[in-house]
PDB file of C-alpha atoms in Angstrom:
ATOM      1  CA  GLN Z 225     -35.772 301.002  -4.102  1.00 83.00           C
ATOM      2  CA  VAL Z 226     -39.625 299.506  -4.344  1.00 91.00           C
ATOM      3  CA  GLN Z 227     -42.231 300.909  -6.700  1.00 95.00           C
ATOM      4  CA  LEU Z 228     -45.267 300.496  -6.651  1.00 97.00           C
ATOM      5  CA  ALA Z 229     -48.830 301.556  -8.450  1.00 98.00           C
ATOM      6  CA  GLU Z 230     -52.011 300.843  -7.605  1.00 98.00           C
ATOM      7  CA  SER Z 231     -55.054 300.194 -10.002  1.00 98.00           C
ATOM      8  CA  GLY Z 232     -58.629 299.182 -10.271  1.00 98.00           C
ATOM      9  CA  GLY Z 233     -60.481 301.782  -8.625  1.00 97.00           C
ATOM     10  CA  GLY Z 234     -63.575 303.314  -9.617  1.00 97.00           C
ATOM     11  CA  LEU Z 235     -67.127 303.817  -8.530  1.00 98.00           C
ATOM     12  CA  VAL Z 236     -69.395 301.131  -7.193  1.00 98.00           C
ATOM     13  CA  GLN Z 237     -72.746 300.972  -5.956  1.00 98.00           C
ATOM     14  CA  ALA Z 238     -73.377 298.936  -2.541  1.00 98.00           C
ATOM     15  CA  GLY Z 239     -73.786 295.427  -2.199  1.00 98.00           C
ATOM     16  CA  GLY Z 240     -70.730 295.199  -5.497  1.00 98.00           C
ATOM     17  CA  SER Z 241     -67.207 294.392  -6.199  1.00 98.00           C
ATOM     18  CA  LEU Z 242     -64.053 295.656  -7.279  1.00 98.00           C
ATOM     19  CA  ARG Z 243     -60.262 294.226  -7.668  1.00 98.00           C
ATOM     20  CA  LEU Z 244     -57.660 296.471  -7.077  1.00 98.00           C
ATOM     21  CA  SER Z 245     -54.038 295.243  -8.133  1.00 98.00           C
ATOM     22  CA  CYS Z 246     -50.584 297.339  -7.337  1.00 98.00           C
ATOM     23  CA  ALA Z 247     -47.021 296.815  -9.867  1.00 97.00           C
ATOM     24  CA  ALA Z 248     -44.084 296.192  -8.093  1.00 96.00           C
ATOM     25  CA  SER Z 249     -40.943 296.920  -9.404  1.00 92.00           C
ATOM     26  CA  GLY Z 250     -37.247 297.714  -8.767  1.00 78.00           C
ATOM     27  CA  ARG Z 251     -36.235 295.089  -6.102  1.00 72.00           C
ATOM     28  CA  SER Z 252     -37.476 291.444  -5.337  1.00 88.00           C
ATOM     29  CA  PHE Z 253     -40.706 291.360  -4.856  1.00 90.00           C
ATOM     30  CA  SER Z 254     -40.956 288.162  -3.195  1.00 89.00           C
ATOM     31  CA  SER Z 255     -39.667 289.558  -0.612  1.00 91.00           C
ATOM     32  CA  TYR Z 256     -41.262 291.494   1.008  1.00 93.00           C
ATOM     33  CA  GLY Z 257     -45.117 291.939   2.986  1.00 95.00           C
ATOM     34  CA  MET Z 258     -47.240 293.171   0.926  1.00 96.00           C
ATOM     35  CA  GLY Z 259     -50.261 295.860   2.505  1.00 97.00           C
ATOM     36  CA  TRP Z 260     -53.422 297.427   1.902  1.00 98.00           C
ATOM     37  CA  PHE Z 261     -54.344 300.784   3.481  1.00 98.00           C
ATOM     38  CA  ARG Z 262     -56.892 302.964   3.389  1.00 98.00           C
ATOM     39  CA  LEU Z 263     -57.499 306.456   3.711  1.00 98.00           C
ATOM     40  CA  ALA Z 264     -61.184 308.622   3.696  1.00 96.00           C
ATOM     41  CA  PRO Z 265     -61.909 312.033   3.525  1.00 91.00           C
ATOM     42  CA  GLY Z 266     -61.527 313.028   7.691  1.00 93.00           C
ATOM     43  CA  LYS Z 267     -60.611 309.775   9.402  1.00 95.00           C
ATOM     44  CA  GLU Z 268     -56.591 308.999  10.173  1.00 95.00           C
ATOM     45  CA  ARG Z 269     -55.379 306.058   7.459  1.00 95.00           C
ATOM     46  CA  GLU Z 270     -56.929 302.622   8.308  1.00 97.00           C
ATOM     47  CA  PHE Z 271     -55.562 299.301   7.896  1.00 98.00           C
ATOM     48  CA  VAL Z 272     -57.324 296.817   5.583  1.00 98.00           C
ATOM     49  CA  ALA Z 273     -55.479 294.071   5.234  1.00 98.00           C
ATOM     50  CA  ALA Z 274     -51.676 292.167   4.874  1.00 97.00           C
ATOM     51  CA  VAL Z 275     -49.698 289.383   2.721  1.00 96.00           C
ATOM     52  CA  SER Z 276     -46.704 287.608   4.307  1.00 94.00           C
ATOM     53  CA  TRP Z 277     -43.839 287.774   1.269  1.00 91.00           C
ATOM     54  CA  ILE Z 278     -44.101 284.354   0.856  1.00 89.00           C
ATOM     55  CA  GLY Z 279     -48.172 284.566   0.660  1.00 86.00           C
ATOM     56  CA  ASN Z 280     -48.750 281.813   3.202  1.00 90.00           C
ATOM     57  CA  MET Z 281     -50.270 284.185   5.770  1.00 94.00           C
ATOM     58  CA  THR Z 282     -52.616 286.851   5.947  1.00 96.00           C
ATOM     59  CA  HIS Z 283     -54.186 289.528   7.480  1.00 96.00           C
ATOM     60  CA  TYR Z 284     -56.820 291.313   7.839  1.00 98.00           C
ATOM     61  CA  ALA Z 285     -59.219 294.570   9.773  1.00 98.00           C
ATOM     62  CA  ASP Z 286     -62.384 293.742  10.858  1.00 97.00           C
ATOM     63  CA  SER Z 287     -64.396 296.100   9.332  1.00 97.00           C
ATOM     64  CA  VAL Z 288     -63.834 294.125   5.809  1.00 98.00           C
ATOM     65  CA  LYS Z 289     -63.359 290.028   7.410  1.00 98.00           C
ATOM     66  CA  GLY Z 290     -65.234 287.416   4.961  1.00 97.00           C
ATOM     67  CA  ARG Z 291     -65.576 290.533   3.219  1.00 98.00           C
ATOM     68  CA  PHE Z 292     -62.271 291.351   1.396  1.00 98.00           C
ATOM     69  CA  THR Z 293     -58.976 289.122   0.184  1.00 98.00           C
ATOM     70  CA  ILE Z 294     -55.428 289.796  -0.162  1.00 98.00           C
ATOM     71  CA  SER Z 295     -53.709 288.185  -2.746  1.00 97.00           C
ATOM     72  CA  ARG Z 296     -50.575 288.311  -4.448  1.00 96.00           C
ATOM     73  CA  ASP Z 297     -48.794 286.217  -7.632  1.00 95.00           C
ATOM     74  CA  ASN Z 298     -44.736 286.867  -7.007  1.00 92.00           C
ATOM     75  CA  ALA Z 299     -44.169 285.486 -10.511  1.00 93.00           C
ATOM     76  CA  LYS Z 300     -45.778 288.640 -12.453  1.00 95.00           C
ATOM     77  CA  ASN Z 301     -44.376 290.832  -9.329  1.00 95.00           C
ATOM     78  CA  THR Z 302     -48.400 292.109  -8.338  1.00 97.00           C
ATOM     79  CA  LEU Z 303     -50.678 292.286  -4.875  1.00 97.00           C
ATOM     80  CA  TYR Z 304     -54.480 292.343  -5.608  1.00 98.00           C
ATOM     81  CA  LEU Z 305     -57.457 293.392  -3.224  1.00 98.00           C
ATOM     82  CA  GLN Z 306     -60.379 291.796  -4.491  1.00 98.00           C
ATOM     83  CA  MET Z 307     -63.048 293.876  -2.913  1.00 98.00           C
ATOM     84  CA  ASN Z 308     -67.103 291.941  -2.451  1.00 98.00           C
ATOM     85  CA  SER Z 309     -70.156 293.124  -0.766  1.00 98.00           C
ATOM     86  CA  LEU Z 310     -68.941 296.807  -0.817  1.00 98.00           C
ATOM     87  CA  LYS Z 311     -70.533 299.600   1.679  1.00 98.00           C
ATOM     88  CA  PRO Z 312     -70.345 303.393   1.162  1.00 97.00           C
ATOM     89  CA  GLU Z 313     -68.228 303.128   4.495  1.00 96.00           C
ATOM     90  CA  ASP Z 314     -65.412 301.186   2.041  1.00 98.00           C
ATOM     91  CA  THR Z 315     -65.250 304.719   0.149  1.00 98.00           C
ATOM     92  CA  ALA Z 316     -61.808 306.234   0.349  1.00 98.00           C
ATOM     93  CA  VAL Z 317     -58.303 305.913  -1.209  1.00 98.00           C
ATOM     94  CA  TYR Z 318     -56.448 303.013  -1.068  1.00 98.00           C
ATOM     95  CA  TYR Z 319     -53.008 302.305  -1.002  1.00 98.00           C
ATOM     96  CA  CYS Z 320     -50.358 299.682  -1.212  1.00 98.00           C
ATOM     97  CA  ALA Z 321     -47.040 299.041   0.699  1.00 97.00           C
ATOM     98  CA  ALA Z 322     -44.274 297.362   0.814  1.00 96.00           C
ATOM     99  CA  ARG Z 323     -42.245 295.742   3.779  1.00 94.00           C
ATOM    100  CA  PHE Z 324     -39.190 293.554   3.677  1.00 91.00           C
ATOM    101  CA  ARG Z 325     -40.018 290.479   5.016  1.00 85.00           C
ATOM    102  CA  GLY Z 326     -42.179 291.649   7.175  1.00 80.00           C
ATOM    103  CA  LEU Z 327     -46.547 290.756   8.687  1.00 86.00           C
ATOM    104  CA  SER Z 328     -47.389 294.141  10.103  1.00 88.00           C
ATOM    105  CA  PRO Z 329     -50.465 295.814  10.599  1.00 92.00           C
ATOM    106  CA  GLN Z 330     -49.179 299.336  11.318  1.00 92.00           C
ATOM    107  CA  PRO Z 331     -48.996 301.801   9.119  1.00 93.00           C
ATOM    108  CA  ASN Z 332     -44.900 303.349  10.079  1.00 93.00           C
ATOM    109  CA  ASP Z 333     -43.717 299.654   9.721  1.00 93.00           C
ATOM    110  CA  PHE Z 334     -44.300 300.054   6.031  1.00 95.00           C
ATOM    111  CA  ASP Z 335     -40.944 301.278   3.491  1.00 93.00           C
ATOM    112  CA  TYR Z 336     -42.511 302.159   0.023  1.00 95.00           C
ATOM    113  CA  TRP Z 337     -46.001 303.338  -0.863  1.00 97.00           C
ATOM    114  CA  GLY Z 338     -48.059 303.311  -4.255  1.00 98.00           C
ATOM    115  CA  ARG Z 339     -49.711 306.739  -4.805  1.00 98.00           C
ATOM    116  CA  GLY Z 340     -52.637 305.036  -4.235  1.00 98.00           C
ATOM    117  CA  THR Z 341     -56.414 304.175  -6.042  1.00 98.00           C
ATOM    118  CA  GLN Z 342     -59.230 306.302  -5.709  1.00 98.00           C
ATOM    119  CA  VAL Z 343     -62.786 303.791  -4.080  1.00 98.00           C
ATOM    120  CA  THR Z 344     -66.148 305.242  -3.820  1.00 98.00           C
ATOM    121  CA  VAL Z 345     -69.044 303.101  -2.915  1.00 98.00           C
ATOM    122  CA  SER Z 346     -72.411 304.529  -3.419  1.00 97.00           C
ATOM    123  CA  SER Z 347     -75.569 303.887  -1.451  1.00 93.00           C
TER     124      SER Z 347
END
């Protein structure tokens, strides 16, 4: 079992920045590939970014490439998402997820999920 807890969401103006964190507890964090997904009202869950269990490979959705950066600190059992140049269309609940030794953009490939943190970007 892996327990995940997101934090760092909030209200920000367009063009601003936020950094999301995902604290992991339970089994070895460093054995899990991690991802960020988001869910906006009236839309399907959307892949945002993923990082391999070692942290040497990353993958981004085209919509956030160049603006968002995913990273992890295995010593702190924490995943991060640095979000810059935020746009109103980035408004959503953001979830972190864990997948044993995998790097994938597919939500069904992930085994554990956090409860989410709300990000609201005003225009």
